[in-house]
Coordinates of C-alpha atoms in Angstrom, one line a residue:
Chain Q
X1 CA 48.6 61.5 153.2
X2 CA 45.9 58.8 152.5
X3 CA 45.3 57.0 149.3
X4 CA 42.4 59.0 148.1
X5 CA 44.6 62.1 148.0
X6 CA 47.0 60.5 145.5
X7 CA 44.5 59.0 143.2
X8 CA 44.0 61.0 140.0
X9 CA 47.4 62.5 140.2
X10 CA 49.0 63.5 136.9
X11 CA 52.7 62.7 136.2
X12 CA 53.5 66.3 136.9
X13 CA 51.6 66.4 140.2
X14 CA 53.1 63.1 141.3
X15 CA 56.6 64.3 140.7
X16 CA 56.0 67.4 142.8
X17 CA 54.8 65.2 145.8
X18 CA 57.5 62.6 145.3
X19 CA 60.3 65.3 145.1
X20 CA 59.0 66.9 148.3
X21 CA 58.8 63.6 150.1
X22 CA 55.1 64.1 150.7
X23 CA 54.4 60.7 149.2
X24 CA 56.7 57.8 148.3
X25 CA 56.5 55.8 145.1
X26 CA 55.7 52.8 147.4
X27 CA 52.6 54.6 148.8
X28 CA 51.6 55.9 145.3
X29 CA 52.0 52.4 143.7
X30 CA 50.1 50.8 146.6
X31 CA 47.2 53.3 146.2
X32 CA 47.1 52.6 142.4
X33 CA 47.1 48.8 143.0
X34 CA 44.3 49.2 145.6
X35 CA 42.3 51.2 143.1
X36 CA 42.8 48.5 140.4
X37 CA 41.5 46.0 143.0
X38 CA 38.5 48.2 143.8
X39 CA 37.3 49.1 140.3
X40 CA 38.9 46.8 137.7
X41 CA 36.3 44.0 138.3
X42 CA 33.9 46.5 136.6
X43 CA 36.2 48.3 134.1
X44 CA 38.3 45.3 133.0
X45 CA 41.1 47.5 131.7
X46 CA 43.9 45.1 132.8
X47 CA 44.9 41.8 131.3
X48 CA 47.7 41.3 133.8
X49 CA 48.4 43.1 137.1
X50 CA 52.1 42.9 138.1
X51 CA 51.7 43.6 141.8
X52 CA 54.9 42.1 143.1
X53 CA 57.1 43.5 140.4
X54 CA 55.5 46.9 140.8
X55 CA 56.2 47.1 144.6
X56 CA 59.8 46.1 144.0
X57 CA 60.2 48.7 141.3
X58 CA 58.6 51.3 143.6
X59 CA 61.1 50.6 146.3
X60 CA 63.9 51.0 143.9
X61 CA 62.4 54.2 142.6
X62 CA 62.2 55.5 146.2
X63 CA 66.0 54.9 146.6
X64 CA 66.7 56.8 143.4
X65 CA 64.5 59.7 144.6
X66 CA 66.3 59.7 148.0
X67 CA 69.6 59.9 146.1
X68 CA 68.4 62.7 143.9
X69 CA 68.8 60.5 140.8
X70 CA 65.3 60.9 139.6
X71 CA 63.6 62.2 136.4
X72 CA 60.0 63.2 135.7
X73 CA 58.7 59.6 135.5
X74 CA 60.7 58.0 138.4
X75 CA 58.3 56.2 140.7
X76 CA 55.2 56.9 138.6
X77 CA 52.9 53.9 138.1
X78 CA 52.2 53.1 134.5
X79 CA 50.3 50.6 132.4
X80 CA 51.5 49.3 129.0
X81 CA 49.1 48.0 126.3
X82 CA 49.4 44.3 126.0
X83 CA 50.9 44.3 122.5
X84 CA 54.3 45.6 123.8
X85 CA 56.8 43.1 125.0
X86 CA 57.6 43.1 128.7
X87 CA 60.4 40.7 129.7
X88 CA 59.1 38.0 132.0
X89 CA 55.6 39.4 132.0
X90 CA 52.9 37.8 129.7
X91 CA 52.2 39.7 126.6
X92 CA 49.0 38.4 125.0
X93 CA 47.9 40.8 122.4
X94 CA 44.5 39.9 123.8
X95 CA 44.6 36.8 121.6
X96 CA 44.4 33.1 122.3
X97 CA 47.3 32.8 119.9
X98 CA 49.6 34.5 122.5
X99 CA 47.8 33.8 125.7
X100 CA 50.8 32.0 127.2
X101 CA 53.6 34.0 125.5
X102 CA 56.2 35.4 127.9
X103 CA 58.6 37.7 126.0
X104 CA 62.3 37.1 126.5
X105 CA 63.0 40.9 126.0
X106 CA 61.6 44.3 126.6
X107 CA 60.2 46.6 123.9
X108 CA 62.4 49.6 123.5
X109 CA 59.7 51.9 124.9
X110 CA 59.3 49.7 128.0
X111 CA 63.1 49.6 128.5
X112 CA 63.3 53.4 128.2
X113 CA 60.5 54.0 130.6
X114 CA 62.0 51.5 133.1
X115 CA 65.3 53.2 132.8
X116 CA 63.6 56.4 133.8
X117 CA 62.2 54.6 136.9
X118 CA 58.6 54.4 135.9
X119 CA 56.7 51.6 137.7
X120 CA 54.9 48.9 135.6
X121 CA 51.6 48.0 137.3
X122 CA 50.2 45.9 134.5
X123 CA 49.2 45.3 130.9
X124 CA 46.3 46.9 129.2
X125 CA 43.4 45.1 127.4
X126 CA 42.9 45.7 123.7
X127 CA 41.2 44.5 120.6
X128 CA 42.9 41.3 119.5
X129 CA 46.1 42.2 117.6
X130 CA 44.9 45.8 117.9
X131 CA 42.2 45.2 115.3
X132 CA 39.1 47.0 116.3
X133 CA 37.5 50.2 117.7
X134 CA 35.7 49.1 120.8
X135 CA 37.9 46.5 122.6
X136 CA 35.1 44.1 122.1
X137 CA 37.4 42.1 119.8
X138 CA 39.6 41.2 122.8
X139 CA 39.6 37.4 122.9
X140 CA 39.8 37.6 126.8
X141 CA 37.0 40.0 127.8
X142 CA 35.7 43.4 126.8
X143 CA 36.7 46.6 128.6
X144 CA 34.0 49.0 129.8
X145 CA 34.0 52.8 129.6
X146 CA 34.5 54.3 133.1
X147 CA 32.0 57.1 132.2
X148 CA 29.2 54.5 131.6
X149 CA 29.9 50.8 132.1
X150 CA 27.3 49.8 129.5
X151 CA 29.4 51.6 126.8
X152 CA 32.7 50.7 125.1
X153 CA 35.9 52.6 125.8
X154 CA 36.8 52.7 122.1
X155 CA 39.7 50.7 120.8
X156 CA 42.0 49.2 120.1
X157 CA 43.8 50.8 123.1
X158 CA 40.6 50.6 125.2
X159 CA 42.3 49.2 128.3
X160 CA 44.9 52.0 128.4
X161 CA 42.3 54.7 127.8
X162 CA 39.9 53.3 130.5
X163 CA 42.8 52.7 133.0
X164 CA 43.9 56.3 132.7
X165 CA 40.3 57.6 133.0
X166 CA 39.6 55.4 136.0
X167 CA 42.8 56.4 137.8
X168 CA 44.1 52.8 137.6
X169 CA 47.5 54.2 136.5
X170 CA 49.0 57.6 136.1
X171 CA 49.7 57.1 132.4
X172 CA 49.7 54.3 129.8
X173 CA 51.2 53.5 126.4
X174 CA 49.0 52.6 123.4
X175 CA 49.6 51.9 119.8
X176 CA 47.8 53.6 116.9
X177 CA 47.5 52.1 113.4
X178 CA 44.3 53.9 112.3
X179 CA 43.2 55.7 115.5
X180 CA 43.8 53.2 118.2
X181 CA 45.2 55.7 120.7
X182 CA 43.2 58.8 119.8
X183 CA 39.7 57.3 119.4
X184 CA 39.7 55.6 122.8
X185 CA 41.3 58.7 124.4
X186 CA 38.4 60.7 123.0
X187 CA 35.7 58.2 124.2
X188 CA 37.3 58.1 127.7
X189 CA 38.0 61.8 128.1
X190 CA 41.8 61.6 128.2
X191 CA 44.7 62.8 126.1
X192 CA 46.1 60.5 123.4
X193 CA 49.0 61.2 121.1
X194 CA 50.0 59.4 117.9
X195 CA 53.5 60.7 117.1
X196 CA 55.0 61.1 113.6
X197 CA 55.7 57.7 112.0
X198 CA 59.2 56.7 113.1
X199 CA 59.6 59.1 116.0
X200 CA 59.1 56.3 118.5
X201 CA 60.7 52.9 118.1
X202 CA 58.5 49.9 117.3
X203 CA 61.0 47.3 118.5
X204 CA 59.1 44.9 120.7
X205 CA 55.7 46.2 119.5
X206 CA 53.8 43.1 118.1
X207 CA 53.4 44.1 114.5
X208 CA 49.9 44.8 113.0
X209 CA 50.6 47.0 109.9
X210 CA 54.2 48.0 109.9
X211 CA 53.9 51.1 107.7
X212 CA 51.1 52.6 109.9
X213 CA 51.8 51.4 113.5
X214 CA 53.1 54.0 116.0
X215 CA 53.4 53.9 119.8
X216 CA 52.3 56.9 121.9
X217 CA 51.1 58.0 125.4
X218 CA 47.6 58.1 126.9
X219 CA 47.6 60.6 129.7
X220 CA 45.5 62.7 132.0
X221 CA 46.7 66.0 130.4
X222 CA 48.8 67.5 127.7
X223 CA 51.8 68.2 129.9
X224 CA 52.0 64.5 130.8
X225 CA 51.8 63.6 127.1
X226 CA 54.9 65.8 126.5
X227 CA 56.8 64.3 129.5
X228 CA 56.1 60.7 128.4
X229 CA 57.0 61.5 124.8
X230 CA 60.3 62.9 126.0
X231 CA 61.1 59.5 127.5
X232 CA 60.2 57.4 124.5
X233 CA 61.1 59.4 121.4
X234 CA 64.3 59.1 119.5
X235 CA 66.2 56.8 117.1
X236 CA 66.7 53.1 118.0
X237 CA 69.2 50.9 116.2
X238 CA 66.7 48.0 116.7
X239 CA 64.1 49.7 114.5
X240 CA 65.4 50.5 111.0
X241 CA 62.3 52.7 110.4
X242 CA 62.9 54.9 113.4
X243 CA 64.0 58.4 112.3
X244 CA 67.5 59.7 112.9
X245 CA 66.3 62.8 114.7
X246 CA 67.3 64.4 118.0
X247 CA 63.9 65.2 119.7
X248 CA 63.5 68.5 121.5
X249 CA 62.3 68.8 125.1
X250 CA 58.6 68.8 124.3
X251 CA 57.6 70.3 127.6
X252 CA 59.1 73.6 126.4
X253 CA 56.4 73.7 123.7
X254 CA 53.6 74.2 126.3
X255 CA 52.6 77.8 125.9
X256 CA 49.3 79.3 127.0
X257 CA 48.4 81.3 123.9
X258 CA 48.0 80.7 120.2
X259 CA 48.9 84.1 118.9
X260 CA 49.8 83.9 115.2
X261 CA 49.1 80.2 114.9
X262 CA 47.3 79.4 111.6
X263 CA 44.7 76.6 112.1
X264 CA 42.8 75.0 109.3
X265 CA 39.4 73.3 109.6
X266 CA 39.0 70.7 106.9
X267 CA 35.3 70.5 106.0
X268 CA 35.5 66.8 105.0
X269 CA 35.9 65.9 108.6
X270 CA 32.4 67.2 109.4
X271 CA 30.9 64.2 107.6
X272 CA 27.5 62.7 107.4
X273 CA 27.2 60.5 110.4
X274 CA 28.9 63.0 112.7
X275 CA 26.7 63.2 115.8
X276 CA 25.2 66.7 116.2
X277 CA 26.4 67.0 119.8
X278 CA 30.0 66.2 118.8
X279 CA 29.8 68.8 116.0
X280 CA 28.5 71.4 118.3
X281 CA 31.2 70.7 120.9
X282 CA 33.9 70.9 118.3
X283 CA 32.6 74.2 116.8
X284 CA 32.5 75.7 120.3
X285 CA 36.1 74.5 120.8
X286 CA 37.2 76.2 117.5
X287 CA 35.7 79.4 118.9
X288 CA 38.0 79.0 122.0
X289 CA 41.0 78.6 119.7
X290 CA 40.2 81.9 118.0
X291 CA 39.8 83.6 121.4
X292 CA 43.3 82.4 122.2
X293 CA 44.7 84.2 119.2
X294 CA 44.7 81.5 116.5
X295 CA 43.8 82.4 112.9
X296 CA 41.2 79.8 112.0
X297 CA 40.1 79.2 108.4
X298 CA 38.0 76.5 106.7
X299 CA 39.9 74.4 104.2
X300 CA 39.3 71.3 102.0
X301 CA 41.0 67.9 101.8
X302 CA 38.9 66.2 99.1
X303 CA 40.8 62.9 99.2
X304 CA 39.7 62.3 102.8
X305 CA 36.7 60.3 101.5
X306 CA 39.1 57.6 100.2
X307 CA 41.0 57.2 103.4
X308 CA 38.7 54.3 104.7
X309 CA 39.3 52.2 101.5
X310 CA 43.0 53.0 101.4
X311 CA 43.3 52.0 105.1
X312 CA 41.3 48.9 104.9
X313 CA 43.4 47.6 101.9
X314 CA 46.8 48.6 103.2
X315 CA 46.4 47.6 106.9
X316 CA 45.0 44.1 106.3
X317 CA 47.6 43.5 103.5
X318 CA 50.4 44.3 105.9
X319 CA 48.7 42.3 108.7
X320 CA 48.3 39.2 106.5
X321 CA 52.1 39.2 106.0
X322 CA 52.9 40.1 109.6
X323 CA 50.6 37.5 111.1
X324 CA 52.0 34.7 108.9
X325 CA 54.5 34.2 111.7
X326 CA 51.9 32.6 113.9
X327 CA 52.5 29.0 112.9
X328 CA 52.4 27.2 116.3
X329 CA 56.0 26.2 116.1
X330 CA 58.3 28.7 117.7
X331 CA 55.9 30.2 120.3
X332 CA 52.2 30.8 120.8
X333 CA 49.2 28.5 120.6
X334 CA 49.6 25.2 118.8
X335 CA 46.8 22.9 117.8
X336 CA 47.3 19.6 119.7
X337 CA 45.6 17.2 117.3
X338 CA 46.8 17.6 113.7
X339 CA 48.0 15.4 110.8
X340 CA 51.4 16.8 109.9
X341 CA 52.7 20.3 109.4
X342 CA 50.1 21.7 107.0
X343 CA 47.1 20.5 108.9
X344 CA 48.7 21.8 112.1
X345 CA 49.1 25.3 110.6
X346 CA 45.4 25.4 109.4
X347 CA 44.1 24.2 112.8
X348 CA 46.4 26.4 114.9
X349 CA 45.3 29.5 113.0
X350 CA 41.6 28.5 112.9
X351 CA 41.5 28.1 116.7
X352 CA 44.1 30.7 117.7
X353 CA 42.7 33.8 115.8
X354 CA 39.4 35.4 116.5
X355 CA 36.8 36.4 113.8
X356 CA 38.0 40.0 113.2
X357 CA 41.7 38.9 112.9
X358 CA 40.7 36.2 110.4
X359 CA 38.6 38.7 108.4
X360 CA 41.5 41.1 108.1
X361 CA 44.0 38.4 107.2
X362 CA 41.6 37.1 104.5
X363 CA 41.0 40.6 103.2
X364 CA 44.7 41.3 103.0
X365 CA 45.5 38.0 101.4
X366 CA 42.8 38.7 98.8
X367 CA 44.1 42.2 98.1
X368 CA 47.6 40.9 97.6
X369 CA 46.7 37.8 95.5
X370 CA 47.4 37.3 91.8
X371 CA 44.9 39.3 89.7
X372 CA 43.9 41.7 92.4
X373 CA 47.2 43.3 93.5
X374 CA 47.0 46.2 91.0
X375 CA 43.3 46.9 91.5
X376 CA 43.5 47.0 95.3
X377 CA 47.0 47.1 96.9
X378 CA 48.8 49.2 94.3
X379 CA 45.8 51.5 93.8
X380 CA 45.6 52.1 97.5
X381 CA 49.3 52.9 97.7
X382 CA 48.9 55.5 94.9
X383 CA 45.9 57.1 96.6
X384 CA 47.9 57.1 99.8
X385 CA 50.4 59.3 98.0
X386 CA 47.5 61.7 97.0
X387 CA 46.4 61.9 100.6
X388 CA 49.9 62.6 101.9
X389 CA 50.4 65.3 99.2
X390 CA 47.1 66.9 100.2
X391 CA 48.3 67.2 103.8
X392 CA 51.7 68.5 102.6
X393 CA 49.9 71.3 100.7
X394 CA 47.6 72.1 103.6
X395 CA 50.6 72.5 106.0
X396 CA 52.1 75.1 103.6
X397 CA 49.2 77.3 104.7
X398 CA 48.4 76.1 108.2
X399 CA 50.5 75.2 111.2
X400 CA 47.9 72.7 112.4
X401 CA 44.5 71.3 111.5
X402 CA 41.6 70.8 113.9
X403 CA 38.8 68.2 113.6
X404 CA 36.6 66.0 115.8
X405 CA 38.5 62.8 116.8
X406 CA 35.6 60.4 116.5
X407 CA 32.2 60.9 114.8
X408 CA 30.4 59.7 117.9
X409 CA 30.7 59.6 121.7
X410 CA 31.1 56.2 123.3
X411 CA 28.5 53.7 122.0
X412 CA 26.9 50.7 123.8
X413 CA 28.5 47.3 123.9
X414 CA 27.1 45.2 121.1
X415 CA 25.7 48.2 119.2
X416 CA 28.1 47.9 116.2
X417 CA 29.4 44.3 116.3
X418 CA 27.1 42.9 113.7
X419 CA 28.4 44.8 110.7
X420 CA 32.2 45.1 110.3
X421 CA 31.9 48.1 108.0
X422 CA 29.8 50.0 110.6
X423 CA 32.6 49.4 113.1
X424 CA 35.3 50.5 110.6
X425 CA 33.6 53.9 110.3
X426 CA 34.6 54.8 113.8
X427 CA 38.1 55.5 112.7
X428 CA 37.2 57.6 109.6
X429 CA 38.6 60.8 111.1
X430 CA 41.8 59.3 112.6
X431 CA 43.0 57.0 109.7
X432 CA 44.3 59.8 107.4
X433 CA 47.1 60.7 109.9
X434 CA 48.4 57.1 109.8
X435 CA 48.1 57.0 106.1
X436 CA 50.2 60.1 105.8
X437 CA 52.5 59.3 108.7
X438 CA 51.8 62.7 110.4
X439 CA 51.3 63.3 114.1
X440 CA 47.9 63.9 115.8
X441 CA 46.7 64.4 119.3
X442 CA 43.2 64.0 120.8
X443 CA 42.3 66.2 123.9
X444 CA 39.0 66.3 125.9
X445 CA 36.9 68.9 124.0
X446 CA 33.5 68.7 125.7
X447 CA 30.8 66.5 127.3
X448 CA 27.6 65.5 125.5
X449 CA 25.0 63.8 127.7
X450 CA 27.5 62.8 130.2
X451 CA 30.0 61.4 127.7
X452 CA 33.4 62.9 126.6
X453 CA 34.0 64.3 123.2
X454 CA 37.5 64.4 121.6
X455 CA 39.1 67.3 119.8
X456 CA 41.9 66.3 117.3
X457 CA 44.8 68.4 116.2
X458 CA 46.9 67.2 113.2
X459 CA 50.3 68.6 112.3
X460 CA 53.1 68.2 109.7
X461 CA 55.7 65.5 110.1
X462 CA 57.7 66.1 113.3
X463 CA 55.2 68.9 114.2
X464 CA 54.6 67.5 117.7
X465 CA 55.7 70.8 119.3
X466 CA 53.0 72.7 117.5
X467 CA 50.4 70.1 118.4
X468 CA 51.4 70.3 122.1
X469 CA 51.2 74.1 122.0
X470 CA 47.7 74.1 120.4
X471 CA 46.4 71.3 122.7
X472 CA 47.9 72.8 125.8
X473 CA 46.5 76.3 125.2
X474 CA 43.1 74.8 124.5
X475 CA 43.3 72.6 127.6
X476 CA 44.3 75.4 129.9
X477 CA 41.4 77.6 128.6
X478 CA 38.8 74.9 129.3
X479 CA 37.8 72.6 132.2
X480 CA 37.1 69.4 130.3
X481 CA 40.4 67.7 131.3
X482 CA 39.5 68.1 135.0
X483 CA 36.3 66.2 134.7
X484 CA 36.5 62.6 135.8
X485 CA 34.0 59.7 135.7
X486 CA 32.2 58.8 138.8
X487 CA 33.0 55.1 139.4
Chain T
X1 CA 30.4 41.9 92.9
X2 CA 30.0 38.9 95.2
X3 CA 32.9 36.6 95.7
X4 CA 32.4 32.9 94.8
X5 CA 32.7 30.3 97.5
X6 CA 35.7 28.9 95.5
X7 CA 37.5 32.2 95.7
X8 CA 37.0 32.4 99.4
X9 CA 38.2 28.8 99.8
X10 CA 41.3 29.7 97.7
X11 CA 42.1 32.7 99.9
X12 CA 41.7 30.7 103.1
X13 CA 44.1 28.2 101.7
X14 CA 46.6 30.9 100.9
X15 CA 46.2 32.4 104.3
X16 CA 46.5 28.9 106.0
X17 CA 43.4 29.3 108.0
X18 CA 41.2 26.3 108.4
X19 CA 37.5 27.1 108.0
X20 CA 34.2 25.2 108.2
X21 CA 31.6 25.5 105.4
X22 CA 29.6 27.9 107.6
X23 CA 32.7 30.1 108.3
X24 CA 33.4 30.2 104.5
X25 CA 29.9 31.3 103.8
X26 CA 30.0 34.1 106.4
X27 CA 33.4 35.2 105.2
X28 CA 32.0 35.3 101.7
X29 CA 29.2 37.6 102.7
X30 CA 31.4 39.9 104.8
X31 CA 34.3 40.2 102.5
X32 CA 32.0 40.9 99.6
X33 CA 30.3 43.6 101.6
X34 CA 33.7 45.2 102.6
X35 CA 35.1 45.0 99.1
X36 CA 31.9 46.8 97.8
X37 CA 32.7 49.7 100.1
X38 CA 36.1 50.1 98.2
X39 CA 34.4 50.6 94.8
X40 CA 34.9 54.4 94.7
X41 CA 38.7 53.9 94.9
X42 CA 38.7 52.6 91.4
X43 CA 37.4 56.0 90.1
X44 CA 40.3 58.0 91.6
X45 CA 42.7 59.3 88.9
X46 CA 46.2 58.0 89.8
X47 CA 47.8 58.3 86.4
X48 CA 51.5 59.2 86.9
X49 CA 51.2 58.9 90.7
X50 CA 53.9 56.9 92.5
X51 CA 52.8 54.5 95.2
X52 CA 53.7 55.2 98.8
X53 CA 55.0 52.2 100.7
X54 CA 56.2 54.0 103.7
X55 CA 55.4 57.5 104.9
X56 CA 59.0 58.3 105.6
X57 CA 61.8 57.6 103.1
X58 CA 63.4 54.4 104.1
X59 CA 66.6 53.4 102.4
X60 CA 68.6 50.4 103.1
X61 CA 69.8 50.9 106.7
X62 CA 73.4 49.8 107.3
X63 CA 75.2 49.2 110.6
X64 CA 78.6 48.1 111.7
X65 CA 79.2 44.4 111.8
X66 CA 79.9 44.1 115.5
X67 CA 79.3 41.4 118.0
X68 CA 76.3 42.0 120.3
X69 CA 74.6 40.0 123.0
X70 CA 71.7 37.9 121.7
X71 CA 68.7 36.5 123.6
X72 CA 69.3 33.6 126.0
X73 CA 68.6 30.3 124.4
X74 CA 66.6 29.0 127.4
X75 CA 64.4 32.2 127.4
X76 CA 63.6 31.8 123.7
X77 CA 63.0 28.1 123.8
X78 CA 60.8 28.5 126.8
X79 CA 57.9 29.7 124.5
X80 CA 58.1 26.8 122.0
X81 CA 55.1 24.6 122.2
X82 CA 57.1 21.5 121.5
X83 CA 60.9 20.9 121.9
X84 CA 63.5 18.3 122.3
X85 CA 66.8 19.2 124.1
X86 CA 68.0 22.5 122.6
X87 CA 65.7 22.2 119.6
X88 CA 62.2 23.3 118.5
X89 CA 60.3 20.2 117.5
X90 CA 58.3 20.4 114.3
X91 CA 55.7 18.1 112.8
X92 CA 56.3 15.9 109.8
X93 CA 56.5 18.1 106.6
X94 CA 56.1 15.2 104.1
X95 CA 53.8 12.2 104.3
X96 CA 53.1 10.2 107.4
X97 CA 54.8 11.0 110.7

């Protein structure tokens, strides 16, 4: 079997070949590393490639496979977004602040995947500290969309989405605070899941906004998403916000029809600014859901219009507190020339953080400062309650909601960098799920002028099985997930 | 409502981020523009609504007081920009150094 036969394999297809001995993890990993060498000079999805470690892990996976001691992910090459700690492997958050940081421990998700025998091939590029929607805020370099190298991959998990789309890994892990898994998944034509808040441990995820952050898989199809979630979901004593819950086997939720499923279409998600091509693709997709047996009905979530303001008050407020730890003392960048501690702090943070990170820290500091706390932060938390209640009511009547993932297809590099508010609008359809803590998944839902469109399903807390069912049935009834960019 | 340059300077001092005059001016424009986009939030009726701090109910989480391995000192210290022996070296907090 030569390397072109194994590129593009899903987790599921890789396991079949590995089990039958038709390919070894060593060969599969070698093929993926060759692919990275061939295309990543153009895509720039990787901050670090861990070639030597990967080959060693692949050999050890092959021994497990030979012994019959293998699970669904054993020997499968994966990438991890560069805001999740990997012991001994640099974890930069795509920031000058952490450019030389080498974590002394693994994030829980990394440890769990390595226990399963997944092979780490490298770390994925991202917007600095996960703040952005295009990966242009990476302090290292921008990532490009494999479907059109002049366009962005979305963000902040742009590296993971592009790497999966370009077959530079079989799957990747991203983090999603306001859409950072789902929006790049949509723009790169892959599957991205943001689980229920607390379902996946955040231990070892470099914190951005702690009440919103959640880790999830980026994969080539819905089945793979369920298989990766199986490996990473579940309570962790090292994350006090992780839910005490025994997760089911999510792969059992993958059913080919939607008979009896009630799906709502919230009209506020078809907003001004939604590209006509995206709307048409999503309306067509809704027709497919009906053909599969779903009962589809329009509904209304009027507080959706406030999600942007709520998000851009709460997330920066939490970020301003979380990023206070970067003081140039314990780890990270430290300004060399400074006059005492306070001057060192000011200079370290002036040079170490990029413009968007500074903007968010400033915004959050302002919203939390004396005289503004009630008007901004407290008000946002109250409206957050209203948004969550509105979802709770909707899920009394519907099993799931369906919407576009992003108002647009992938845009050109530089197109939206001048105006921060313009960039923030990219996440207008994904932020509500983080605000309410509910799960959501984006699946390929069409192609407009050669660029992928994402279809988003939202579910009630711990409703991942319903999301997988809806997404899987739709995926199996369409061909979008089989389409790959021509690199 | 546009922020004053003094307000922006005050926030930068609270956030401990050094800024040049040009950076302060740019931040003033951008923050003012972003805050304007939040205006509609003030109109939402939230009388009697409790704030949500976390989307799941998080109570105090207790665990048994048992001895567990901690990180290796060498590994942790390896990331410190400045150190002396087994200690992280910090700059002078008060006065000259």
